[in-house]
mmCIF file of C-alpha atoms and ligand atoms in Angstrom:
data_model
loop_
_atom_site.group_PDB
_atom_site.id
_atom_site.type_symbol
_atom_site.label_atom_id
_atom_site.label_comp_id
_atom_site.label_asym_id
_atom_site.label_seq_id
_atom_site.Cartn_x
_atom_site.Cartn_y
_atom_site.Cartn_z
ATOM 1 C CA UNK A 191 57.335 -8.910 -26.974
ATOM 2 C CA UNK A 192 57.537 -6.254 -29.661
ATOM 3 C CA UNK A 193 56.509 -2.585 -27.918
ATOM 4 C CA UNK A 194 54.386 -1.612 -30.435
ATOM 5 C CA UNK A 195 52.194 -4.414 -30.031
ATOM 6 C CA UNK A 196 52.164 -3.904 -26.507
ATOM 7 C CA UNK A 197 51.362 -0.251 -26.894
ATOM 8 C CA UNK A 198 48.644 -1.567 -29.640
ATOM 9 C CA UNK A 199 46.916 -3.717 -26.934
ATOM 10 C CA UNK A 200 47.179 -1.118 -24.338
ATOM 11 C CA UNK A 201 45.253 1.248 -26.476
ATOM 12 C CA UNK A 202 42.432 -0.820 -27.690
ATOM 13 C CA UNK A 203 42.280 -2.357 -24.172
ATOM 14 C CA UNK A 204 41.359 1.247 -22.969
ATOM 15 C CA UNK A 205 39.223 2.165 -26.029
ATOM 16 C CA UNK A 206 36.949 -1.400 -24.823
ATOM 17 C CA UNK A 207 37.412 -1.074 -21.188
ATOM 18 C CA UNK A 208 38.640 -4.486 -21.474
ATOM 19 C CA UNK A 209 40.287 -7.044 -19.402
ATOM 20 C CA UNK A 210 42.019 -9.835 -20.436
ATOM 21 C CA UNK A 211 41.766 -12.907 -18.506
ATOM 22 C CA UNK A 212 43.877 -16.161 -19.516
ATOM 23 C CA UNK A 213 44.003 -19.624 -18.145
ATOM 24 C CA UNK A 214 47.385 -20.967 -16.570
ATOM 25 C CA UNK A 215 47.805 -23.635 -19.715
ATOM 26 C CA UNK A 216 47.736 -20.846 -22.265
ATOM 27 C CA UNK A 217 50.590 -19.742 -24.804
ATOM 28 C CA UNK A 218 53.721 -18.014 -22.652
ATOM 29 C CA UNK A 219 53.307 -14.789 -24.589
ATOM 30 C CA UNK A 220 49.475 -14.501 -23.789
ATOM 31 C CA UNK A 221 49.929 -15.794 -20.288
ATOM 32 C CA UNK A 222 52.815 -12.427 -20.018
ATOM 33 C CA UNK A 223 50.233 -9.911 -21.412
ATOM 34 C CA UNK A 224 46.817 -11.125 -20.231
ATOM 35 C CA UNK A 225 45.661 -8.926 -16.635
ATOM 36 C CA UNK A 226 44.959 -12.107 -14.719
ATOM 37 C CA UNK A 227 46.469 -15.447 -15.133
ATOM 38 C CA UNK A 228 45.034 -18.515 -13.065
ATOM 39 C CA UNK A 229 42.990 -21.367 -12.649
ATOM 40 C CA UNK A 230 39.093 -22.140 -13.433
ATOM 41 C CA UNK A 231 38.392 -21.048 -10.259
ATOM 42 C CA UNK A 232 40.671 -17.835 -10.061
ATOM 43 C CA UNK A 233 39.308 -16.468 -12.894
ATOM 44 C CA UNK A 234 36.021 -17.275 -12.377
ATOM 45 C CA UNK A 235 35.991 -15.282 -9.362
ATOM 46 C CA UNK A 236 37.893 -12.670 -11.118
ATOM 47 C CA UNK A 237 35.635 -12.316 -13.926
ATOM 48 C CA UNK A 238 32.674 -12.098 -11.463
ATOM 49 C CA UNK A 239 34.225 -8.897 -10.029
ATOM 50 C CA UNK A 240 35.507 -7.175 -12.751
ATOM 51 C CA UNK A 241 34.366 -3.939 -12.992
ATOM 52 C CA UNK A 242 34.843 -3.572 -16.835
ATOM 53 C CA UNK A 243 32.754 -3.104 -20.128
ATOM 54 C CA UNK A 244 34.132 -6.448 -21.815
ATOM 55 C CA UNK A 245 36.515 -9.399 -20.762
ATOM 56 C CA UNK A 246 37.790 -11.132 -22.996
ATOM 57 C CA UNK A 247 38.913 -15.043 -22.211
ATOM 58 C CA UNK A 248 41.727 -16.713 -23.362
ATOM 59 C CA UNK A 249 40.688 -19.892 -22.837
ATOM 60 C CA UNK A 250 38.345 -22.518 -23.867
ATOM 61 C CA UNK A 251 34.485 -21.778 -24.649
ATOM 62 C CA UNK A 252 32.775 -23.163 -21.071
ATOM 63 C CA UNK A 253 35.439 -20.984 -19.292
ATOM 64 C CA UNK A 254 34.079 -17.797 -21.411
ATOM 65 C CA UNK A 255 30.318 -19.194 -20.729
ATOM 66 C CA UNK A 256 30.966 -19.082 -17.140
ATOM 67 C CA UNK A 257 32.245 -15.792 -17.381
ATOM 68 C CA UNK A 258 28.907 -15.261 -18.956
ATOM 69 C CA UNK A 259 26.557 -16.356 -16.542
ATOM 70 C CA UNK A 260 28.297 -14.909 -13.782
ATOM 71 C CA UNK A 261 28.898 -11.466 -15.560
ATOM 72 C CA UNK A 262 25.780 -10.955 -17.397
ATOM 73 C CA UNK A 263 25.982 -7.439 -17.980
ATOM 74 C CA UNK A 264 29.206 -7.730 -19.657
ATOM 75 C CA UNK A 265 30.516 -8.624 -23.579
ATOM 76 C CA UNK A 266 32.382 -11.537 -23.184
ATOM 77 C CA UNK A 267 34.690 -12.159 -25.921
ATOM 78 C CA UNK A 268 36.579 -15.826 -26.870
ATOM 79 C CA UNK A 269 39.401 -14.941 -29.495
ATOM 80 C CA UNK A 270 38.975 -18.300 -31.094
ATOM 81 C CA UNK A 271 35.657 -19.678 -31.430
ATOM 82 C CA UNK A 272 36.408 -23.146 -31.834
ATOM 83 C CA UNK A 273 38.413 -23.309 -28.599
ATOM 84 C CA UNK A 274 36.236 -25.868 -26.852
ATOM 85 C CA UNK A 275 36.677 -28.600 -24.062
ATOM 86 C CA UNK A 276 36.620 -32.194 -25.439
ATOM 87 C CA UNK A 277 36.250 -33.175 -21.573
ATOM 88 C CA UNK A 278 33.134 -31.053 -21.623
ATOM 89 C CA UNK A 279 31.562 -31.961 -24.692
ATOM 90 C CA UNK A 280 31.541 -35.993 -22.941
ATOM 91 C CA UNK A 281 28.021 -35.448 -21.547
ATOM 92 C CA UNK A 282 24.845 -33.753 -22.951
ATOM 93 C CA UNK A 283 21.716 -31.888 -21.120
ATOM 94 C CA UNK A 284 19.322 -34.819 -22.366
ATOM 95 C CA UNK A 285 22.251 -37.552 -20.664
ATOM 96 C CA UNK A 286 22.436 -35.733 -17.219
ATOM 97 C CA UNK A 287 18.463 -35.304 -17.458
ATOM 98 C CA UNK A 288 18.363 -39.779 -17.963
ATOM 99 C CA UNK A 289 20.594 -40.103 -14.861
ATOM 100 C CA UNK A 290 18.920 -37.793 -12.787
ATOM 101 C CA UNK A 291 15.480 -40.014 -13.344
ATOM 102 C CA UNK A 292 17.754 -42.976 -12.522
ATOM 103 C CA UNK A 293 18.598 -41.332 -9.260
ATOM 104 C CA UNK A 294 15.782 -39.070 -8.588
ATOM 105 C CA UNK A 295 17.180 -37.946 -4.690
ATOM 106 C CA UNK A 296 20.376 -37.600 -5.548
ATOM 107 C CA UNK A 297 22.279 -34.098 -6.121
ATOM 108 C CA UNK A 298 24.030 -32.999 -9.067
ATOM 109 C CA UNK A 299 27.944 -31.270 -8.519
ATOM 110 C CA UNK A 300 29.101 -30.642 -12.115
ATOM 111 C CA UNK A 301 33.253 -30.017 -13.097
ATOM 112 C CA UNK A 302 32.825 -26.344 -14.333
ATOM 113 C CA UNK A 303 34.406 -28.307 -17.512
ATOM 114 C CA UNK A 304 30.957 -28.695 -18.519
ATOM 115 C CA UNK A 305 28.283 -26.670 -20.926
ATOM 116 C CA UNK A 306 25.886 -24.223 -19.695
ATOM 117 C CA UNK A 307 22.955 -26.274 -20.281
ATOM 118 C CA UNK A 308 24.780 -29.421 -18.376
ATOM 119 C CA UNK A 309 25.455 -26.542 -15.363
ATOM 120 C CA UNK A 310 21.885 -25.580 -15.824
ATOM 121 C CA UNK A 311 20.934 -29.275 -14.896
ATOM 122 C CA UNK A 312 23.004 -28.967 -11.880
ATOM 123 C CA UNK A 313 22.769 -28.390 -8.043
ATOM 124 C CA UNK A 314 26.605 -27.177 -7.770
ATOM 125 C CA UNK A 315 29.020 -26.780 -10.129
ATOM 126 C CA UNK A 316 32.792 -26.772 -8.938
ATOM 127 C CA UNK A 317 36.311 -26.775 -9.747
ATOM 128 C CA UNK A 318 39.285 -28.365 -9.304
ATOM 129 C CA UNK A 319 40.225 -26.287 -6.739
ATOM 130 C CA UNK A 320 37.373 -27.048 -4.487
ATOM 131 C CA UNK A 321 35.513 -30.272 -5.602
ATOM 132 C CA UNK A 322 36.190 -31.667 -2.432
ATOM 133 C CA UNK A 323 34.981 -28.933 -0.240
ATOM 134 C CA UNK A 324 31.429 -28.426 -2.488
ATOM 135 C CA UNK A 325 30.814 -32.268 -1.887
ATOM 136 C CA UNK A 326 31.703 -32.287 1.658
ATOM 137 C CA UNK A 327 29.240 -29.597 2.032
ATOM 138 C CA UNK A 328 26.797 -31.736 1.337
ATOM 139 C CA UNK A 329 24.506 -33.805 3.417
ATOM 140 C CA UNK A 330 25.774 -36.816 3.947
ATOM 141 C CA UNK A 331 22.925 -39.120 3.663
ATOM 142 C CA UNK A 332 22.264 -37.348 -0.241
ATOM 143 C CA UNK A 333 23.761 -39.432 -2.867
ATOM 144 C CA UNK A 334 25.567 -37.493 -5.343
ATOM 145 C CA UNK A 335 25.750 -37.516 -8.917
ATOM 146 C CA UNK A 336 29.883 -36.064 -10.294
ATOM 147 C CA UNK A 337 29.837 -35.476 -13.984
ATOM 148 C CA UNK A 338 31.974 -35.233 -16.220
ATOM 149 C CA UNK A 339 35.434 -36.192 -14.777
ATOM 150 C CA UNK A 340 35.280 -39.628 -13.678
ATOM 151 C CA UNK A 341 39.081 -39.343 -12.697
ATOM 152 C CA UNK A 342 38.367 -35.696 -10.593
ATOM 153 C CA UNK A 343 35.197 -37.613 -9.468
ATOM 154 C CA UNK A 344 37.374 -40.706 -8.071
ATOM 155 C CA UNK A 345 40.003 -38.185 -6.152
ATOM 156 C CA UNK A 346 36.660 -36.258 -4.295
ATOM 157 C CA UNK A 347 35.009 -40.022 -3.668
ATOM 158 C CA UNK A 348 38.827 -40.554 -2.118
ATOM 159 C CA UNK A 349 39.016 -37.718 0.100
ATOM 160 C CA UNK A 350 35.101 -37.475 0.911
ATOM 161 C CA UNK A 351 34.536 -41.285 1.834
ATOM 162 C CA UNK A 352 32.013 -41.276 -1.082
ATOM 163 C CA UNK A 353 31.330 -44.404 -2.191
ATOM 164 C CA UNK A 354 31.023 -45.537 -5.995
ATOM 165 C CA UNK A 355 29.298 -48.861 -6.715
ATOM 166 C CA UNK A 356 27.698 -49.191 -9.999
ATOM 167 C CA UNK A 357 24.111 -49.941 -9.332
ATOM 168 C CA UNK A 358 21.287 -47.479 -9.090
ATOM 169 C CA UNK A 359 21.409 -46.801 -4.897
ATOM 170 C CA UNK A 360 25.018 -45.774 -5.241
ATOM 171 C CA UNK A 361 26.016 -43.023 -3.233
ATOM 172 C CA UNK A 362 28.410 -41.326 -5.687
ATOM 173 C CA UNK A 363 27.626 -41.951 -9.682
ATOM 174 C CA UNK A 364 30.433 -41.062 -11.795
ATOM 175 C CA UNK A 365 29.624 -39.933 -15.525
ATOM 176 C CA UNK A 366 33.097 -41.660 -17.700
ATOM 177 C CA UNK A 367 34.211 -38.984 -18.846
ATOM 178 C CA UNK A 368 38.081 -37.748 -19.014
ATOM 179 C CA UNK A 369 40.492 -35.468 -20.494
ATOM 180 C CA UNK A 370 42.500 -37.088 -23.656
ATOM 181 C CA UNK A 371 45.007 -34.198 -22.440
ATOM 182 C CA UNK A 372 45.840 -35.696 -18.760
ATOM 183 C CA UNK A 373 44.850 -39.499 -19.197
ATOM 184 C CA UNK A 374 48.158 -39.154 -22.027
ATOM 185 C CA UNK A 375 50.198 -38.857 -19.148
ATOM 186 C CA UNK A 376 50.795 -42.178 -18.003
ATOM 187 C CA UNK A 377 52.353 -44.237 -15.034
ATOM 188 C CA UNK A 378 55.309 -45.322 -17.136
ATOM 189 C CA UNK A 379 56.026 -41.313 -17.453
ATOM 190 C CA UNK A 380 55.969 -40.749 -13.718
ATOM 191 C CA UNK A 381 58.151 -43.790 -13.119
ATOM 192 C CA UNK A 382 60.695 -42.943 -16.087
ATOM 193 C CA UNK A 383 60.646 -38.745 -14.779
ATOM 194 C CA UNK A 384 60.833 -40.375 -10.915
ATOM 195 C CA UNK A 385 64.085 -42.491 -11.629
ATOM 196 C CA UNK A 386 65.709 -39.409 -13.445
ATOM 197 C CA UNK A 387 65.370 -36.772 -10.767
ATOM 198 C CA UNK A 388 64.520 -39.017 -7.599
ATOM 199 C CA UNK A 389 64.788 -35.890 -5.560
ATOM 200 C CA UNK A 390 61.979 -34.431 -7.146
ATOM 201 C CA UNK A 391 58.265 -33.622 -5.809
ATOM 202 C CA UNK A 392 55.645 -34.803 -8.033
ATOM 203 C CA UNK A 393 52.536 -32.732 -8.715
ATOM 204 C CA UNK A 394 49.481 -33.967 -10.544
ATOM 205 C CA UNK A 395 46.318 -32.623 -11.335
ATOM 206 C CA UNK A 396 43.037 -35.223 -10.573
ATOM 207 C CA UNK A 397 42.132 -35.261 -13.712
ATOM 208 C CA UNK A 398 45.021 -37.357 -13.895
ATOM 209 C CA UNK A 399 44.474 -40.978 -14.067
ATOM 210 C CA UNK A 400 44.529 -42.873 -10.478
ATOM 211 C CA UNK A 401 48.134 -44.582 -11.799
ATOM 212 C CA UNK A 402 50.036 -41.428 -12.087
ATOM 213 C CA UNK A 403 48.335 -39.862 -8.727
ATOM 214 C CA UNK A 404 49.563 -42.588 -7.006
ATOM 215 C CA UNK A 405 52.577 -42.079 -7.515
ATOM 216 C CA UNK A 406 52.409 -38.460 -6.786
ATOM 217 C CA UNK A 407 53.178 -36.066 -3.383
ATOM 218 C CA UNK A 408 50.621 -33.647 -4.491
ATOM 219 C CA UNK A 409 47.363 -33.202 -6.048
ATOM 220 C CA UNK A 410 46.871 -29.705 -7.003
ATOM 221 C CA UNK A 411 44.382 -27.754 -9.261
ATOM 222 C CA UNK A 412 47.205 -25.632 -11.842
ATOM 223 C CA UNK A 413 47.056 -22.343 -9.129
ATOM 224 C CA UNK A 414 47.244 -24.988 -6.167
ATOM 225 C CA UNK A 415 50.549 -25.786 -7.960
ATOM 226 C CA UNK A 416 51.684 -22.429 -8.192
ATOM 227 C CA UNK A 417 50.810 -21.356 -4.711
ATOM 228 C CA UNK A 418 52.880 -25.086 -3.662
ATOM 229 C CA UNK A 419 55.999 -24.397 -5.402
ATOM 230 C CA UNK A 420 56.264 -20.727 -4.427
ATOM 231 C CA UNK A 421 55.584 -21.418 -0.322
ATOM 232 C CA UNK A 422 57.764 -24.878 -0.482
ATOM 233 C CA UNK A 423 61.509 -25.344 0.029
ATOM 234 C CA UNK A 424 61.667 -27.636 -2.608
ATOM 235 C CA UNK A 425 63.339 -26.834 -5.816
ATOM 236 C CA UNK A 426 62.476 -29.384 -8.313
ATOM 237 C CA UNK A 427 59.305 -30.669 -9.486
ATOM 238 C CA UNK A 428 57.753 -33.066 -11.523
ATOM 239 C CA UNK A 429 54.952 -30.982 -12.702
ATOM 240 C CA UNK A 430 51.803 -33.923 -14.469
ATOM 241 C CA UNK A 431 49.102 -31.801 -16.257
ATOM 242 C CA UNK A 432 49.228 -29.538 -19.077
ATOM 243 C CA UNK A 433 52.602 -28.059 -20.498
ATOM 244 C CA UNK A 434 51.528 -24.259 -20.172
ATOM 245 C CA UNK A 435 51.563 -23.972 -16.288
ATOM 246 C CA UNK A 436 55.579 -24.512 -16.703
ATOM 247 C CA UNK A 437 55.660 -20.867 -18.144
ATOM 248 C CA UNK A 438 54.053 -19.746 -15.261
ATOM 249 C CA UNK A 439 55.964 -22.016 -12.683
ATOM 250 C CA UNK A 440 59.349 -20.856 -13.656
ATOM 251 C CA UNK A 441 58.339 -17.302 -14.361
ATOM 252 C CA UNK A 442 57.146 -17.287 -10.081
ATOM 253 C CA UNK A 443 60.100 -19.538 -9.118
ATOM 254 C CA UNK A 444 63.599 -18.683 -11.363
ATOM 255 C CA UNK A 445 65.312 -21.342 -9.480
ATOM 256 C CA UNK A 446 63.669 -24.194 -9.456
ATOM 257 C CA UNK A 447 63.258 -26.773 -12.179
ATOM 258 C CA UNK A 448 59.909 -27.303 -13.337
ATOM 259 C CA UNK A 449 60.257 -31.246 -15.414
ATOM 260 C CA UNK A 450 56.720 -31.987 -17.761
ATOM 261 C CA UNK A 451 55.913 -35.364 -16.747
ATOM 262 C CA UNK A 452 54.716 -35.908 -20.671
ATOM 263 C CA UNK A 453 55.525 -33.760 -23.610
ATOM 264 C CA UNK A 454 52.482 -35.110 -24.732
ATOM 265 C CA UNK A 455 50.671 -33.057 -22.425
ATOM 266 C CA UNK A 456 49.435 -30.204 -24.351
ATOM 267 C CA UNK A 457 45.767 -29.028 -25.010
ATOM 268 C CA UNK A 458 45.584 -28.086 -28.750
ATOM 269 C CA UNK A 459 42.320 -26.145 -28.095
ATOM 270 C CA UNK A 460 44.151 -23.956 -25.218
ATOM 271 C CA UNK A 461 46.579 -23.149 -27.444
ATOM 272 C CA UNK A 462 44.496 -21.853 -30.334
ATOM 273 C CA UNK A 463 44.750 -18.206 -28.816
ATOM 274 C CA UNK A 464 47.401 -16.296 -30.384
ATOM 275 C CA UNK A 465 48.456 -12.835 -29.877
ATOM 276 C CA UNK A 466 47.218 -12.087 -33.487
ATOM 277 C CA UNK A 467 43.708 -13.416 -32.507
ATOM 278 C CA UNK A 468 43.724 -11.236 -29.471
ATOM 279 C CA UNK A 469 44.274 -8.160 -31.134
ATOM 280 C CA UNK A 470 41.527 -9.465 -33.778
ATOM 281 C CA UNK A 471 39.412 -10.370 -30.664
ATOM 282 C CA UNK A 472 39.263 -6.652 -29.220
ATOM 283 C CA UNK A 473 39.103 -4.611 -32.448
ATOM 284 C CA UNK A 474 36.784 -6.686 -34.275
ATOM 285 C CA UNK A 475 34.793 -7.197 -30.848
ATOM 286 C CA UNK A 476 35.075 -10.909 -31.596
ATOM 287 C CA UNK A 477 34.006 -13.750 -30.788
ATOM 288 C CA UNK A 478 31.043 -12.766 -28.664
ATOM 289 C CA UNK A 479 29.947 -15.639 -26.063
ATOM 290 C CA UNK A 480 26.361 -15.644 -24.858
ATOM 291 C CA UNK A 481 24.248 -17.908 -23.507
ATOM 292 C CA UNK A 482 20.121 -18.167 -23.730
ATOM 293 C CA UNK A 483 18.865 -16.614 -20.262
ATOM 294 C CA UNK A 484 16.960 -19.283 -19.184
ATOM 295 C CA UNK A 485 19.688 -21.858 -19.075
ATOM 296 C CA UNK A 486 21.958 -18.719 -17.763
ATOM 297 C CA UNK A 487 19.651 -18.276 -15.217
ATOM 298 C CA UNK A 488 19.624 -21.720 -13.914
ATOM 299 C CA UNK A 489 22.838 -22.864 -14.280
ATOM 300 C CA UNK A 490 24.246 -19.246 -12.212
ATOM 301 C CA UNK A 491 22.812 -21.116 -8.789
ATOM 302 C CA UNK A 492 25.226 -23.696 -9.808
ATOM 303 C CA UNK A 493 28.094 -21.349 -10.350
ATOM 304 C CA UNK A 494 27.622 -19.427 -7.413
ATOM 305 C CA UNK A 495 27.840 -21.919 -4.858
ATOM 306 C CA UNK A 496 30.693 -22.811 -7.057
ATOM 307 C CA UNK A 497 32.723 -19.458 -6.322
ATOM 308 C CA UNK A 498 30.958 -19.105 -2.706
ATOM 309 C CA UNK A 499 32.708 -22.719 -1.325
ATOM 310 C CA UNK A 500 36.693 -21.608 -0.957
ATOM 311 C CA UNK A 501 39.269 -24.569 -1.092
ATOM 312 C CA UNK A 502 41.013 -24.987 2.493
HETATM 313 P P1 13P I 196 42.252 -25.816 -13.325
HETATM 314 O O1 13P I 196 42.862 -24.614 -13.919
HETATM 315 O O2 13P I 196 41.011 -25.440 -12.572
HETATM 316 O O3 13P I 196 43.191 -26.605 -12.511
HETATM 317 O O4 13P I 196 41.670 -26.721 -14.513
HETATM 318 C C1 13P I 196 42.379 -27.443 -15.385
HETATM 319 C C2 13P I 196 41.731 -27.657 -16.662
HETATM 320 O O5 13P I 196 41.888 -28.672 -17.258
HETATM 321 C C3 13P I 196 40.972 -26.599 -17.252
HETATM 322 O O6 13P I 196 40.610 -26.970 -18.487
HETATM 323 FE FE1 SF4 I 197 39.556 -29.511 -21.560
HETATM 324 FE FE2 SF4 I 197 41.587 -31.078 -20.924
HETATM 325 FE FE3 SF4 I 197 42.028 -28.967 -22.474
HETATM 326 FE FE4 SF4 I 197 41.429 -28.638 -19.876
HETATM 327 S S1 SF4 I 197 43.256 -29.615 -20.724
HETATM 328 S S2 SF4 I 197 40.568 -27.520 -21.614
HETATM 329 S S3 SF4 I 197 40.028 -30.362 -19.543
HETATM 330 S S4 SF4 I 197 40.755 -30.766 -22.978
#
């Protein structure tokens, strides 16, 4: 990247005592200049620590609301403010409220892909990196309510022993929701990739659908991956979830070969953020994310037993 933008960046990064956090499925050049890279987890935990005057997210808007809650004394900025989770937007306050009177004992884990006020409705929020660990630190004679993956909620019911049945004493209600980003990749893709490189390992994320993480070795939140590829002796991979973690992949890893099981994979709200946004972002101290205290309030017990429960 050109110096003087660097040196640009630098300066006003200084002038804000600013960090810049960005998601593994952002743009190459914003994942190279950003001071943390990683997953929903990662950077939760990072912005929760950082000892800074403003952070500014490149990422989608419940990512910079998290940062929010957990950081409440800081300015958090998102450079784009249209940058929002489709996933996310799949359930409402008023929804979760109607199933938690249909299931009055039962506890509420939210996907941090989820609003504030939806968090704010919640017992525990969690990630991808550790949905399986938050439920299974639950009692086990609570019935659960997962919202709003229903394909994350499916792998946890897998590796908990969770039951879903659809009627109104089930022990694990899933809300339908699902990413249009990761239910594009399909079994066909895995199958096709598979036959081409059959030497490859295939990673998946679970908010792939159940078809493709079949078919798959591993089933990895997009830091999970990272941490796989760089510890394994393998040096090919089949890599099904969003396009941008490939920058990262072979950025860690020169010599391996990092396939995209879809093209098709790519989240047109993560890649919104440009550098010239960025630069907008911290001179223009734009595009401020807040949310209303009381919901921060509530939904921050959530989050913290979010960050609190480690993956193994
Ligand atoms: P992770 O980075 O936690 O794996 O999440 C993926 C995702 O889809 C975020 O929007
Ligand atoms: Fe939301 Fe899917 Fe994009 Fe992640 S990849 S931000 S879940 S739409």
């Amino acid at each position: 990247m050109n110096e003087q933008l660097l040196e640009n960046i630098r300066k006003l990064k200084q002038e804000r005592r600013a960090v810049i956090l960005a998601h593994n499925y952002q743009p190459g050049e914003i994942q190279d200049l950003a001071d943390f890279t990683g997953d929903s987890l990662g950077l939760s935990i990072k912005a929760a620590e950082a000892d800074t005057d403003v952070i500014v997210f490149c990422g989608v808007r419940f990512m910079a609301e998290t940062a929010a809650i957990l950081s409440p004394e800081k300015t958090v900025l998102l450079p784009d403010k249209s940058a929002g989770c489709p996933l996310a937007d799949t359930i409402t306050a008023e929804q979760l409220r109607r199933l938690k009177h249909k299931h009055p004992d039962a506890l509420v884990v939210c996907y941090v892909n989820s609003t504030a006020e939806v968090k704010a409705e919640s017992d525990y929020c969690c990630t991808s990196a550790n949905a399986v660990e938050v439920v299974n630190s639950l009692p086990e004679d609570k019935p659960i309510i997962f919202v709003p993956d229903r394909h994350l909620g499916h792998f946890v019911s897998e590796k908990t022993g969770r039951m879903i049945r659809a009627n109104s004493s089930s022990d694990f209600t899933l809300w339908p929701g699902y990413c249009h980003v990761h239910v594009a990749i399909t079994e066909d893709d895995i199958k096709n990739k598979k036959a081409k490189y059959p030497d490859a390992i295939v990673m998946a994320h679970p908010e792939c659908p159940e078809p493709v993480k079949e078919l798959s070795d591993q089933i990895l939140s997009t830091s999970q991956m990272l941490k796989f590829a760089n510890n394994g002796k393998a040096k090919q991979f089949i890599v099904a979830t969003e396009v941008g973690i490939i920058h990262a992949l072979k950025k860690q890893n020169p010599d391996a070969e990092f396939i995209a099981a879809s093209d098709r994979a790519v989240c047109p709200n993560m890649k919104k953020i440009s550098v010239d946004k960025l630069i907008g972002s911290l001179e223009d101290m734009k595009y401020e994310v807040t949310v209303p205290q009381e919901i921060a309030e509530k939904a921050k017990k959530a989050l913290d037993r979010m960050v609190e429960i480690l993956p193994r």
